mmCIF file of C-alpha atoms in Angstrom:
data_model
loop_
_atom_site.group_PDB
_atom_site.id
_atom_site.type_symbol
_atom_site.label_atom_id
_atom_site.label_comp_id
_atom_site.label_asym_id
_atom_site.label_seq_id
_atom_site.Cartn_x
_atom_site.Cartn_y
_atom_site.Cartn_z
ATOM 1 C CA UNK A 1 40.919 9.937 61.611
ATOM 2 C CA UNK A 2 42.127 6.397 60.958
ATOM 3 C CA UNK A 3 41.164 4.984 57.581
ATOM 4 C CA UNK A 4 40.098 1.514 56.564
ATOM 5 C CA UNK A 5 36.885 1.090 58.566
ATOM 6 C CA UNK A 6 33.690 0.017 56.839
ATOM 7 C CA UNK A 7 31.114 2.791 56.680
ATOM 8 C CA UNK A 8 27.701 1.281 57.331
ATOM 9 C CA UNK A 9 24.536 1.840 59.318
ATOM 10 C CA UNK A 10 21.486 4.124 59.285
ATOM 11 C CA UNK A 11 21.426 7.927 59.393
ATOM 12 C CA UNK A 12 18.661 10.520 59.163
ATOM 13 C CA UNK A 13 19.547 13.517 56.975
ATOM 14 C CA UNK A 14 18.909 17.052 58.263
ATOM 15 C CA UNK A 15 17.267 19.895 56.384
ATOM 16 C CA UNK A 16 19.240 21.349 53.496
ATOM 17 C CA UNK A 17 21.669 24.204 54.090
ATOM 18 C CA UNK A 18 20.854 25.623 50.655
ATOM 19 C CA UNK A 19 17.133 25.549 51.443
ATOM 20 C CA UNK A 20 17.282 26.788 55.036
ATOM 21 C CA UNK A 21 19.376 29.900 54.383
ATOM 22 C CA UNK A 22 17.017 31.581 51.856
ATOM 23 C CA UNK A 23 14.048 30.468 53.987
ATOM 24 C CA UNK A 24 15.600 32.193 57.013
ATOM 25 C CA UNK A 25 15.949 35.311 54.871
ATOM 26 C CA UNK A 26 12.311 35.068 53.753
ATOM 27 C CA UNK A 27 11.244 34.664 57.386
ATOM 28 C CA UNK A 28 11.457 38.452 57.817
ATOM 29 C CA UNK A 29 8.646 38.981 55.271
ATOM 30 C CA UNK A 30 5.523 37.868 57.213
ATOM 31 C CA UNK A 31 3.710 39.744 59.961
ATOM 32 C CA UNK A 32 3.887 36.835 62.417
ATOM 33 C CA UNK A 33 6.516 34.520 63.851
ATOM 34 C CA UNK A 34 8.141 31.735 61.855
ATOM 35 C CA UNK A 35 9.380 28.381 63.140
ATOM 36 C CA UNK A 36 11.907 26.445 61.063
ATOM 37 C CA UNK A 37 11.864 22.775 62.044
ATOM 38 C CA UNK A 38 14.731 20.308 61.621
ATOM 39 C CA UNK A 39 17.165 23.228 61.356
ATOM 40 C CA UNK A 40 20.765 22.045 60.786
ATOM 41 C CA UNK A 41 23.320 23.016 63.430
ATOM 42 C CA UNK A 42 25.870 24.481 61.013
ATOM 43 C CA UNK A 43 27.991 27.623 61.020
ATOM 44 C CA UNK A 44 26.165 29.322 58.147
ATOM 45 C CA UNK A 45 22.821 28.982 59.941
ATOM 46 C CA UNK A 46 24.316 30.448 63.129
ATOM 47 C CA UNK A 47 25.790 33.332 61.114
ATOM 48 C CA UNK A 48 22.454 34.020 59.408
ATOM 49 C CA UNK A 49 20.660 33.986 62.765
ATOM 50 C CA UNK A 50 23.181 36.499 64.113
ATOM 51 C CA UNK A 51 22.580 38.778 61.118
ATOM 52 C CA UNK A 52 18.812 38.555 61.688
ATOM 53 C CA UNK A 53 19.417 39.569 65.292
ATOM 54 C CA UNK A 54 21.330 42.669 64.193
ATOM 55 C CA UNK A 55 18.394 43.589 61.938
ATOM 56 C CA UNK A 56 16.047 43.591 64.928
ATOM 57 C CA UNK A 57 14.651 40.050 64.797
ATOM 58 C CA UNK A 58 14.735 37.700 67.756
ATOM 59 C CA UNK A 59 15.945 34.171 67.047
ATOM 60 C CA UNK A 60 15.527 31.318 69.503
ATOM 61 C CA UNK A 61 17.033 27.905 68.747
ATOM 62 C CA UNK A 62 15.840 24.921 70.751
ATOM 63 C CA UNK A 63 15.590 21.175 70.096
ATOM 64 C CA UNK A 64 16.411 21.480 66.402
ATOM 65 C CA UNK A 65 13.883 24.262 65.789
ATOM 66 C CA UNK A 66 14.520 27.952 65.186
ATOM 67 C CA UNK A 67 11.921 30.555 66.102
ATOM 68 C CA UNK A 68 12.190 33.878 64.266
ATOM 69 C CA UNK A 69 10.280 36.790 65.780
ATOM 70 C CA UNK A 70 10.425 39.628 63.275
ATOM 71 C CA UNK A 71 8.019 42.093 64.865
ATOM 72 C CA UNK A 72 10.864 44.456 65.721
ATOM 73 C CA UNK A 73 12.566 44.353 62.317
ATOM 74 C CA UNK A 74 13.734 47.898 61.734
ATOM 75 C CA UNK A 75 17.317 47.820 60.489
ATOM 76 C CA UNK A 76 18.028 47.821 56.760
ATOM 77 C CA UNK A 77 21.834 48.053 57.102
ATOM 78 C CA UNK A 78 23.311 44.566 57.237
ATOM 79 C CA UNK A 79 26.312 44.239 59.583
ATOM 80 C CA UNK A 80 29.521 44.446 57.592
ATOM 81 C CA UNK A 81 31.637 41.820 59.343
ATOM 82 C CA UNK A 82 28.863 39.233 59.527
ATOM 83 C CA UNK A 83 27.864 39.740 55.907
ATOM 84 C CA UNK A 84 31.426 39.056 54.815
ATOM 85 C CA UNK A 85 31.419 35.683 56.588
ATOM 86 C CA UNK A 86 28.857 33.918 54.419
ATOM 87 C CA UNK A 87 27.833 34.143 50.802
ATOM 88 C CA UNK A 88 24.191 33.605 51.767
ATOM 89 C CA UNK A 89 23.963 37.014 53.451
ATOM 90 C CA UNK A 90 23.080 38.339 49.996
ATOM 91 C CA UNK A 91 19.744 36.483 50.264
ATOM 92 C CA UNK A 92 18.586 39.133 52.729
ATOM 93 C CA UNK A 93 18.829 41.910 50.160
ATOM 94 C CA UNK A 94 15.560 41.003 48.426
ATOM 95 C CA UNK A 95 13.379 40.507 51.516
ATOM 96 C CA UNK A 96 14.729 43.617 53.283
ATOM 97 C CA UNK A 97 13.843 45.670 50.222
ATOM 98 C CA UNK A 98 10.479 43.964 49.988
ATOM 99 C CA UNK A 99 9.701 44.715 53.627
ATOM 100 C CA UNK A 100 11.431 48.050 54.318
ATOM 101 C CA UNK A 101 12.072 49.404 50.782
ATOM 102 C CA UNK A 102 15.671 50.228 51.694
ATOM 103 C CA UNK A 103 18.803 48.148 52.146
ATOM 104 C CA UNK A 104 22.539 48.638 52.644
ATOM 105 C CA UNK A 105 24.892 45.687 52.281
ATOM 106 C CA UNK A 106 28.543 44.919 51.622
ATOM 107 C CA UNK A 107 29.610 42.326 49.095
ATOM 108 C CA UNK A 108 29.159 38.856 50.643
ATOM 109 C CA UNK A 109 31.869 36.380 51.639
ATOM 110 C CA UNK A 110 32.008 32.571 51.508
ATOM 111 C CA UNK A 111 34.260 29.898 50.009
ATOM 112 C CA UNK A 112 36.834 30.903 47.406
ATOM 113 C CA UNK A 113 35.623 28.533 44.688
ATOM 114 C CA UNK A 114 35.663 31.029 41.845
ATOM 115 C CA UNK A 115 34.238 34.310 40.675
ATOM 116 C CA UNK A 116 30.646 34.556 41.890
ATOM 117 C CA UNK A 117 29.530 38.063 40.997
ATOM 118 C CA UNK A 118 26.224 39.354 42.305
ATOM 119 C CA UNK A 119 25.507 41.299 39.115
ATOM 120 C CA UNK A 120 22.504 39.084 38.316
ATOM 121 C CA UNK A 121 21.047 39.788 41.774
ATOM 122 C CA UNK A 122 21.390 43.514 41.137
ATOM 123 C CA UNK A 123 20.076 43.261 37.579
ATOM 124 C CA UNK A 124 16.966 41.489 38.840
ATOM 125 C CA UNK A 125 16.344 44.055 41.575
ATOM 126 C CA UNK A 126 16.892 46.959 39.174
ATOM 127 C CA UNK A 127 14.215 45.439 36.915
ATOM 128 C CA UNK A 128 11.867 45.860 39.890
ATOM 129 C CA UNK A 129 12.665 49.573 40.151
ATOM 130 C CA UNK A 130 15.381 49.449 42.822
ATOM 131 C CA UNK A 131 18.014 52.168 42.530
ATOM 132 C CA UNK A 132 21.429 50.806 43.518
ATOM 133 C CA UNK A 133 24.641 52.754 44.154
ATOM 134 C CA UNK A 134 27.938 50.915 44.651
ATOM 135 C CA UNK A 135 30.232 53.058 46.821
ATOM 136 C CA UNK A 136 33.515 51.328 47.578
ATOM 137 C CA UNK A 137 32.047 47.858 47.889
ATOM 138 C CA UNK A 138 28.983 48.990 49.839
ATOM 139 C CA UNK A 139 25.643 48.741 48.034
ATOM 140 C CA UNK A 140 23.057 51.396 48.848
ATOM 141 C CA UNK A 141 19.658 50.245 47.613
ATOM 142 C CA UNK A 142 16.610 52.503 47.364
ATOM 143 C CA UNK A 143 13.388 50.584 46.796
ATOM 144 C CA UNK A 144 10.846 53.348 47.335
ATOM 145 C CA UNK A 145 9.803 53.087 43.679
ATOM 146 C CA UNK A 146 9.724 49.286 43.527
ATOM 147 C CA UNK A 147 7.197 47.693 41.198
ATOM 148 C CA UNK A 148 6.403 44.352 39.609
ATOM 149 C CA UNK A 149 8.099 43.619 36.306
ATOM 150 C CA UNK A 150 9.790 41.196 33.949
ATOM 151 C CA UNK A 151 13.217 39.854 34.914
ATOM 152 C CA UNK A 152 15.487 37.991 32.494
ATOM 153 C CA UNK A 153 18.652 36.239 33.647
ATOM 154 C CA UNK A 154 21.525 35.546 31.250
ATOM 155 C CA UNK A 155 22.403 32.561 33.452
ATOM 156 C CA UNK A 156 20.054 30.581 35.744
ATOM 157 C CA UNK A 157 21.500 31.870 39.013
ATOM 158 C CA UNK A 158 20.028 30.189 42.087
ATOM 159 C CA UNK A 159 20.638 33.088 44.465
ATOM 160 C CA UNK A 160 19.440 35.760 42.049
ATOM 161 C CA UNK A 161 16.255 33.800 41.328
ATOM 162 C CA UNK A 162 15.547 33.480 45.048
ATOM 163 C CA UNK A 163 16.313 37.149 45.749
ATOM 164 C CA UNK A 164 13.861 38.351 43.111
ATOM 165 C CA UNK A 165 11.189 35.939 44.368
ATOM 166 C CA UNK A 166 11.502 37.363 47.883
ATOM 167 C CA UNK A 167 11.684 40.986 46.737
ATOM 168 C CA UNK A 168 8.568 40.674 44.552
ATOM 169 C CA UNK A 169 6.184 38.758 46.795
ATOM 170 C CA UNK A 170 4.830 41.936 48.468
ATOM 171 C CA UNK A 171 4.771 44.078 45.294
ATOM 172 C CA UNK A 172 1.399 44.732 43.621
ATOM 173 C CA UNK A 173 1.106 43.116 40.194
ATOM 174 C CA UNK A 174 2.808 40.145 38.555
ATOM 175 C CA UNK A 175 6.569 39.693 38.334
ATOM 176 C CA UNK A 176 7.894 37.136 35.856
ATOM 177 C CA UNK A 177 11.376 35.623 36.055
ATOM 178 C CA UNK A 178 12.682 34.263 32.752
ATOM 179 C CA UNK A 179 15.523 31.701 32.619
ATOM 180 C CA UNK A 180 15.062 31.029 36.309
ATOM 181 C CA UNK A 181 17.195 28.464 38.123
ATOM 182 C CA UNK A 182 15.387 25.163 38.697
ATOM 183 C CA UNK A 183 17.032 23.726 41.816
ATOM 184 C CA UNK A 184 14.876 21.856 44.377
ATOM 185 C CA UNK A 185 15.707 24.511 46.964
ATOM 186 C CA UNK A 186 13.910 27.101 44.815
ATOM 187 C CA UNK A 187 10.810 24.913 44.762
ATOM 188 C CA UNK A 188 11.079 24.692 48.552
ATOM 189 C CA UNK A 189 11.285 28.474 48.884
ATOM 190 C CA UNK A 190 8.132 28.738 46.753
ATOM 191 C CA UNK A 191 6.324 26.264 49.045
ATOM 192 C CA UNK A 192 7.443 28.170 52.140
ATOM 193 C CA UNK A 193 6.295 31.549 50.831
ATOM 194 C CA UNK A 194 3.002 30.181 49.488
ATOM 195 C CA UNK A 195 2.174 28.561 52.816
ATOM 196 C CA UNK A 196 2.604 32.015 54.368
ATOM 197 C CA UNK A 197 0.001 33.343 51.911
ATOM 198 C CA UNK A 198 2.163 34.135 48.886
ATOM 199 C CA UNK A 199 1.195 33.466 45.288
ATOM 200 C CA UNK A 200 4.177 32.067 43.389
ATOM 201 C CA UNK A 201 4.036 29.440 40.650
ATOM 202 C CA UNK A 202 6.493 27.878 38.257
ATOM 203 C CA UNK A 203 9.424 27.069 40.577
ATOM 204 C CA UNK A 204 11.329 24.156 39.089
ATOM 205 C CA UNK A 205 10.790 25.493 35.570
ATOM 206 C CA UNK A 206 12.460 28.244 33.532
ATOM 207 C CA UNK A 207 9.625 30.716 34.157
ATOM 208 C CA UNK A 208 8.460 31.749 37.625
ATOM 209 C CA UNK A 209 5.512 34.090 38.207
ATOM 210 C CA UNK A 210 5.062 36.010 41.441
ATOM 211 C CA UNK A 211 1.679 37.620 42.037
ATOM 212 C CA UNK A 212 2.123 40.207 44.750
ATOM 213 C CA UNK A 213 0.077 40.019 47.954
ATOM 214 C CA UNK A 214 -0.570 42.632 50.643
ATOM 215 C CA UNK A 215 0.857 40.640 53.531
ATOM 216 C CA UNK A 216 2.100 37.245 54.664
ATOM 217 C CA UNK A 217 1.483 35.353 57.900
ATOM 218 C CA UNK A 218 3.803 33.309 60.058
ATOM 219 C CA UNK A 219 3.997 29.498 59.914
ATOM 220 C CA UNK A 220 5.902 26.456 61.142
ATOM 221 C CA UNK A 221 7.826 24.812 58.309
ATOM 222 C CA UNK A 222 10.222 21.906 57.719
ATOM 223 C CA UNK A 223 12.599 22.514 54.761
ATOM 224 C CA UNK A 224 13.585 19.752 52.355
ATOM 225 C CA UNK A 225 16.399 17.360 53.319
ATOM 226 C CA UNK A 226 19.957 18.111 52.276
ATOM 227 C CA UNK A 227 20.709 16.331 49.005
ATOM 228 C CA UNK A 228 24.403 17.274 49.218
ATOM 229 C CA UNK A 229 24.852 15.840 52.713
ATOM 230 C CA UNK A 230 23.014 12.713 51.544
ATOM 231 C CA UNK A 231 25.255 12.459 48.484
ATOM 232 C CA UNK A 232 28.371 12.933 50.602
ATOM 233 C CA UNK A 233 27.361 10.106 52.931
ATOM 234 C CA UNK A 234 26.563 7.858 49.973
ATOM 235 C CA UNK A 235 30.079 8.503 48.650
ATOM 236 C CA UNK A 236 31.528 7.639 52.060
ATOM 237 C CA UNK A 237 29.736 4.303 52.010
ATOM 238 C CA UNK A 238 30.680 3.662 48.389
ATOM 239 C CA UNK A 239 34.391 4.291 49.011
ATOM 240 C CA UNK A 240 34.543 2.002 52.028
ATOM 241 C CA UNK A 241 32.646 -1.053 50.834
ATOM 242 C CA UNK A 242 29.751 -0.302 53.103
ATOM 243 C CA UNK A 243 26.021 -0.832 53.316
ATOM 244 C CA UNK A 244 24.000 2.094 54.578
ATOM 245 C CA UNK A 245 20.470 3.399 54.797
ATOM 246 C CA UNK A 246 19.609 7.091 54.651
ATOM 247 C CA UNK A 247 16.220 8.321 55.842
ATOM 248 C CA UNK A 248 14.585 11.711 55.303
ATOM 249 C CA UNK A 249 15.871 11.995 51.742
ATOM 250 C CA UNK A 250 14.224 12.908 48.439
ATOM 251 C CA UNK A 251 15.613 10.342 45.986
ATOM 252 C CA UNK A 252 14.307 12.318 43.007
ATOM 253 C CA UNK A 253 16.605 15.197 43.965
ATOM 254 C CA UNK A 254 19.600 12.829 43.947
ATOM 255 C CA UNK A 255 19.120 11.263 40.518
ATOM 256 C CA UNK A 256 22.435 12.515 39.002
ATOM 257 C CA UNK A 257 24.426 11.327 42.033
ATOM 258 C CA UNK A 258 22.633 7.981 42.201
ATOM 259 C CA UNK A 259 23.248 7.452 38.486
ATOM 260 C CA UNK A 260 27.019 7.934 38.856
ATOM 261 C CA UNK A 261 27.262 5.731 41.938
ATOM 262 C CA UNK A 262 25.381 3.000 40.111
ATOM 263 C CA UNK A 263 27.802 3.384 37.205
ATOM 264 C CA UNK A 264 30.574 2.819 39.742
ATOM 265 C CA UNK A 265 29.008 -0.489 40.766
ATOM 266 C CA UNK A 266 26.864 0.455 43.768
ATOM 267 C CA UNK A 267 23.452 -1.086 44.311
ATOM 268 C CA UNK A 268 20.990 1.605 45.373
ATOM 269 C CA UNK A 269 17.358 0.973 46.310
ATOM 270 C CA UNK A 270 14.660 3.568 46.907
ATOM 271 C CA UNK A 271 11.710 3.189 49.258
ATOM 272 C CA UNK A 272 9.711 6.340 49.890
ATOM 273 C CA UNK A 273 12.016 8.791 51.630
ATOM 274 C CA UNK A 274 14.712 6.164 52.200
ATOM 275 C CA UNK A 275 17.768 5.138 50.209
ATOM 276 C CA UNK A 276 19.824 1.991 50.732
ATOM 277 C CA UNK A 277 23.334 1.671 49.275
ATOM 278 C CA UNK A 278 25.408 -1.484 48.950
ATOM 279 C CA UNK A 279 28.935 -0.849 47.688
ATOM 280 C CA UNK A 280 31.038 -3.299 45.658
ATOM 281 C CA UNK A 281 34.384 -4.561 46.920
ATOM 282 C CA UNK A 282 35.982 -1.889 44.731
ATOM 283 C CA UNK A 283 34.376 0.912 42.742
ATOM 284 C CA UNK A 284 34.555 1.149 38.951
ATOM 285 C CA UNK A 285 35.661 4.341 37.183
ATOM 286 C CA UNK A 286 33.085 6.567 35.551
ATOM 287 C CA UNK A 287 33.536 7.503 31.901
ATOM 288 C CA UNK A 288 32.785 11.197 32.366
ATOM 289 C CA UNK A 289 31.125 13.547 34.827
ATOM 290 C CA UNK A 290 30.281 17.155 33.983
ATOM 291 C CA UNK A 291 28.791 19.574 36.493
ATOM 292 C CA UNK A 292 25.789 21.538 35.254
ATOM 293 C CA UNK A 293 22.940 23.632 36.656
ATOM 294 C CA UNK A 294 20.028 21.528 37.912
ATOM 295 C CA UNK A 295 18.873 18.998 36.790
ATOM 296 C CA UNK A 296 22.474 18.246 35.781
ATOM 297 C CA UNK A 297 25.129 16.909 38.138
ATOM 298 C CA UNK A 298 25.490 19.374 41.053
ATOM 299 C CA UNK A 299 28.769 21.233 41.385
ATOM 300 C CA UNK A 300 28.451 20.814 45.170
ATOM 301 C CA UNK A 301 28.996 17.042 44.703
ATOM 302 C CA UNK A 302 31.940 17.226 42.305
ATOM 303 C CA UNK A 303 34.696 17.136 44.934
ATOM 304 C CA UNK A 304 33.197 14.177 46.796
ATOM 305 C CA UNK A 305 32.729 12.197 43.582
ATOM 306 C CA UNK A 306 36.282 13.011 42.504
ATOM 307 C CA UNK A 307 37.522 11.589 45.816
ATOM 308 C CA UNK A 308 35.569 8.402 45.122
ATOM 309 C CA UNK A 309 37.147 8.140 41.663
ATOM 310 C CA UNK A 310 40.601 8.218 43.284
ATOM 311 C CA UNK A 311 40.085 4.679 44.610
ATOM 312 C CA UNK A 312 38.031 3.320 41.677
ATOM 313 C CA UNK A 313 39.424 0.820 39.170
ATOM 314 C CA UNK A 314 40.174 2.585 35.876
ATOM 315 C CA UNK A 315 40.257 6.161 34.576
ATOM 316 C CA UNK A 316 37.576 8.772 35.256
ATOM 317 C CA UNK A 317 37.165 12.197 33.660
ATOM 318 C CA UNK A 318 35.563 15.030 35.650
ATOM 319 C CA UNK A 319 34.782 18.441 34.154
ATOM 320 C CA UNK A 320 33.816 21.387 36.364
ATOM 321 C CA UNK A 321 31.625 23.713 34.303
ATOM 322 C CA UNK A 322 30.172 25.926 37.053
ATOM 323 C CA UNK A 323 33.062 27.355 39.110
ATOM 324 C CA UNK A 324 36.555 27.870 37.757
ATOM 325 C CA UNK A 325 38.422 27.331 41.049
ATOM 326 C CA UNK A 326 36.658 24.249 42.296
ATOM 327 C CA UNK A 327 39.531 21.796 41.975
ATOM 328 C CA UNK A 328 41.620 23.107 44.873
ATOM 329 C CA UNK A 329 41.263 19.789 46.725
ATOM 330 C CA UNK A 330 43.192 17.953 43.995
ATOM 331 C CA UNK A 331 46.640 18.936 45.318
ATOM 332 C CA UNK A 332 45.990 17.443 48.756
ATOM 333 C CA UNK A 333 44.394 14.316 47.280
ATOM 334 C CA UNK A 334 47.567 13.822 45.251
ATOM 335 C CA UNK A 335 49.657 14.219 48.412
ATOM 336 C CA UNK A 336 47.590 11.339 49.810
ATOM 337 C CA UNK A 337 48.580 9.172 46.851
ATOM 338 C CA UNK A 338 45.893 9.935 44.287
ATOM 339 C CA UNK A 339 46.813 10.035 40.598
ATOM 340 C CA UNK A 340 45.099 13.113 39.148
ATOM 341 C CA UNK A 341 46.023 15.304 36.200
ATOM 342 C CA UNK A 342 44.327 18.682 35.823
ATOM 343 C CA UNK A 343 43.968 20.646 32.607
ATOM 344 C CA UNK A 344 41.955 23.807 33.159
ATOM 345 C CA UNK A 345 38.570 22.711 34.453
ATOM 346 C CA UNK A 346 39.107 19.027 33.624
ATOM 347 C CA UNK A 347 40.533 16.427 35.997
ATOM 348 C CA UNK A 348 41.632 13.003 34.740
ATOM 349 C CA UNK A 349 41.670 10.547 37.630
ATOM 350 C CA UNK A 350 43.520 7.235 37.420
ATOM 351 C CA UNK A 351 42.334 5.098 40.312
ATOM 352 C CA UNK A 352 44.944 3.772 42.735
ATOM 353 C CA UNK A 353 44.941 0.633 44.873
ATOM 354 C CA UNK A 354 45.419 2.584 48.093
ATOM 355 C CA UNK A 355 45.850 6.079 49.491
ATOM 356 C CA UNK A 356 47.787 7.038 52.603
ATOM 357 C CA UNK A 357 46.972 9.358 55.466
ATOM 358 C CA UNK A 358 48.429 12.869 55.526
ATOM 359 C CA UNK A 359 47.942 16.261 57.157
ATOM 360 C CA UNK A 360 45.832 18.205 54.660
ATOM 361 C CA UNK A 361 43.839 21.430 54.652
ATOM 362 C CA UNK A 362 40.280 22.234 53.650
ATOM 363 C CA UNK A 363 40.203 25.182 51.263
ATOM 364 C CA UNK A 364 36.448 25.239 50.705
ATOM 365 C CA UNK A 365 33.377 23.518 52.105
ATOM 366 C CA UNK A 366 32.897 20.647 49.655
ATOM 367 C CA UNK A 367 36.596 20.178 48.958
ATOM 368 C CA UNK A 368 37.111 19.789 52.700
ATOM 369 C CA UNK A 369 34.417 17.108 52.806
ATOM 370 C CA UNK A 370 36.199 15.307 49.948
ATOM 371 C CA UNK A 371 39.428 15.222 51.974
ATOM 372 C CA UNK A 372 37.534 13.687 54.898
ATOM 373 C CA UNK A 373 36.140 11.009 52.575
ATOM 374 C CA UNK A 374 39.632 10.271 51.287
ATOM 375 C CA UNK A 375 40.914 10.003 54.845
ATOM 376 C CA UNK A 376 38.230 7.446 55.698
ATOM 377 C CA UNK A 377 39.656 4.971 53.185
ATOM 378 C CA UNK A 378 43.354 5.935 53.406
ATOM 379 C CA UNK A 379 45.960 3.837 55.181
ATOM 380 C CA UNK A 380 47.000 5.363 58.484
ATOM 381 C CA UNK A 381 46.045 8.671 60.053
ATOM 382 C CA UNK A 382 44.690 11.713 58.237
ATOM 383 C CA UNK A 383 44.346 15.154 59.809
ATOM 384 C CA UNK A 384 42.159 17.716 58.045
ATOM 385 C CA UNK A 385 42.837 21.297 59.073
ATOM 386 C CA UNK A 386 40.640 24.378 58.698
ATOM 387 C CA UNK A 387 37.497 22.381 59.435
ATOM 388 C CA UNK A 388 35.541 25.555 60.129
ATOM 389 C CA UNK A 389 34.861 25.559 56.386
ATOM 390 C CA UNK A 390 33.387 22.052 56.610
ATOM 391 C CA UNK A 391 31.244 23.147 59.567
ATOM 392 C CA UNK A 392 29.594 25.672 57.265
ATOM 393 C CA UNK A 393 27.553 22.908 55.628
ATOM 394 C CA UNK A 394 27.831 19.721 57.711
ATOM 395 C CA UNK A 395 26.462 19.471 61.244
ATOM 396 C CA UNK A 396 29.029 17.664 63.405
ATOM 397 C CA UNK A 397 30.260 15.561 60.486
ATOM 398 C CA UNK A 398 32.602 13.640 62.776
ATOM 399 C CA UNK A 399 29.676 12.455 64.915
ATOM 400 C CA UNK A 400 27.684 11.409 61.849
ATOM 401 C CA UNK A 401 30.574 9.388 60.463
ATOM 402 C CA UNK A 402 31.399 7.892 63.870
ATOM 403 C CA UNK A 403 27.817 6.634 64.057
ATOM 404 C CA UNK A 404 28.487 4.868 60.749
ATOM 405 C CA UNK A 405 31.601 3.118 62.022
ATOM 406 C CA UNK A 406 34.379 5.595 61.195
ATOM 407 C CA UNK A 407 37.294 6.186 63.572
ATOM 408 C CA UNK A 408 37.226 9.971 63.538
ATOM 409 C CA UNK A 409 37.517 12.670 66.191
ATOM 410 C CA UNK A 410 37.505 16.443 66.312
ATOM 411 C CA UNK A 411 40.733 17.918 67.670
ATOM 412 C CA UNK A 412 40.232 21.145 69.597
ATOM 413 C CA UNK A 413 43.048 23.616 68.956
#
């Protein structure tokens, strides 16, 4: 890509990766077919569809919609190699147990952004009566004695909350999750399951109650828009003095990001499901940003905001509280001319007048997106390698940015 072009125009945001993946997992629960509308064309969705196929489901993807036919679901052993590709494969553990009462799975893969143990997932399932044996990294789960119950999480884990919701929806009685995660994607999973006939309430709060039902029915459903993709595009516009409009967004899910961009000098207007951003000639530094579980600032937007701080006037302080290895993009940003000092989980960013293009490498999904953003405003040419990681969460990011005025191409190697 060649930096220095204004990023401006109008873009419609696709459905959220972090909403679609658990919804695809929950799609095995009903008796009938499920259609997921506005499905993003990203690697993690393709990987999840392939796993569903190995379990006996039929998946058909056409015109942005995915049809899941689960009438032949019979396999409770998740394929080893596919499960290791994406972290979200763990979402299938709960619904497989809920539907078949047995499950075998290896530990999931994904980006190396820190230690992300699945102990809370297993704790929640054990509270529902699942017997779990870990044999050399393979989890053998016996759910023949599953029952409703009380689940308490020491930390509000998004994935663990969603897994217990899906495992409990077909269990007789009431299951209560205490200290549940409150992310918008959890509320969306509740809406999806309830529209299939489930009885879940409390998503978005610390306590979620699941009243078990005998069966669920198939539906057609459009997941919520991707707040992280929207935030990434807003950062792109902010860093390049642009004016852009995003449609199909939920502004209330972007409040922490909007607040920081406004602090940096951006004018942002909301109108229904649309956001308009007008960037200043140069961004201002932010005093401090700390990532937190929702409704705090999302860890998935930390890297992109750090990239924006690199070209802001003044000194910004960013503290990563969620994942301990989520500053791997800093080294490459510094190679591009950024002035960043890291102490543990804290990055102190002194804004520079200009960055320069370099050959850099994505080491995780969001860090890779941050390097692309830096390249858009850097002088000269930037090449970002290992873009398969970026493809995990952004559908054809180069086409989206090209439509907004960027000079960017995908190089086939």
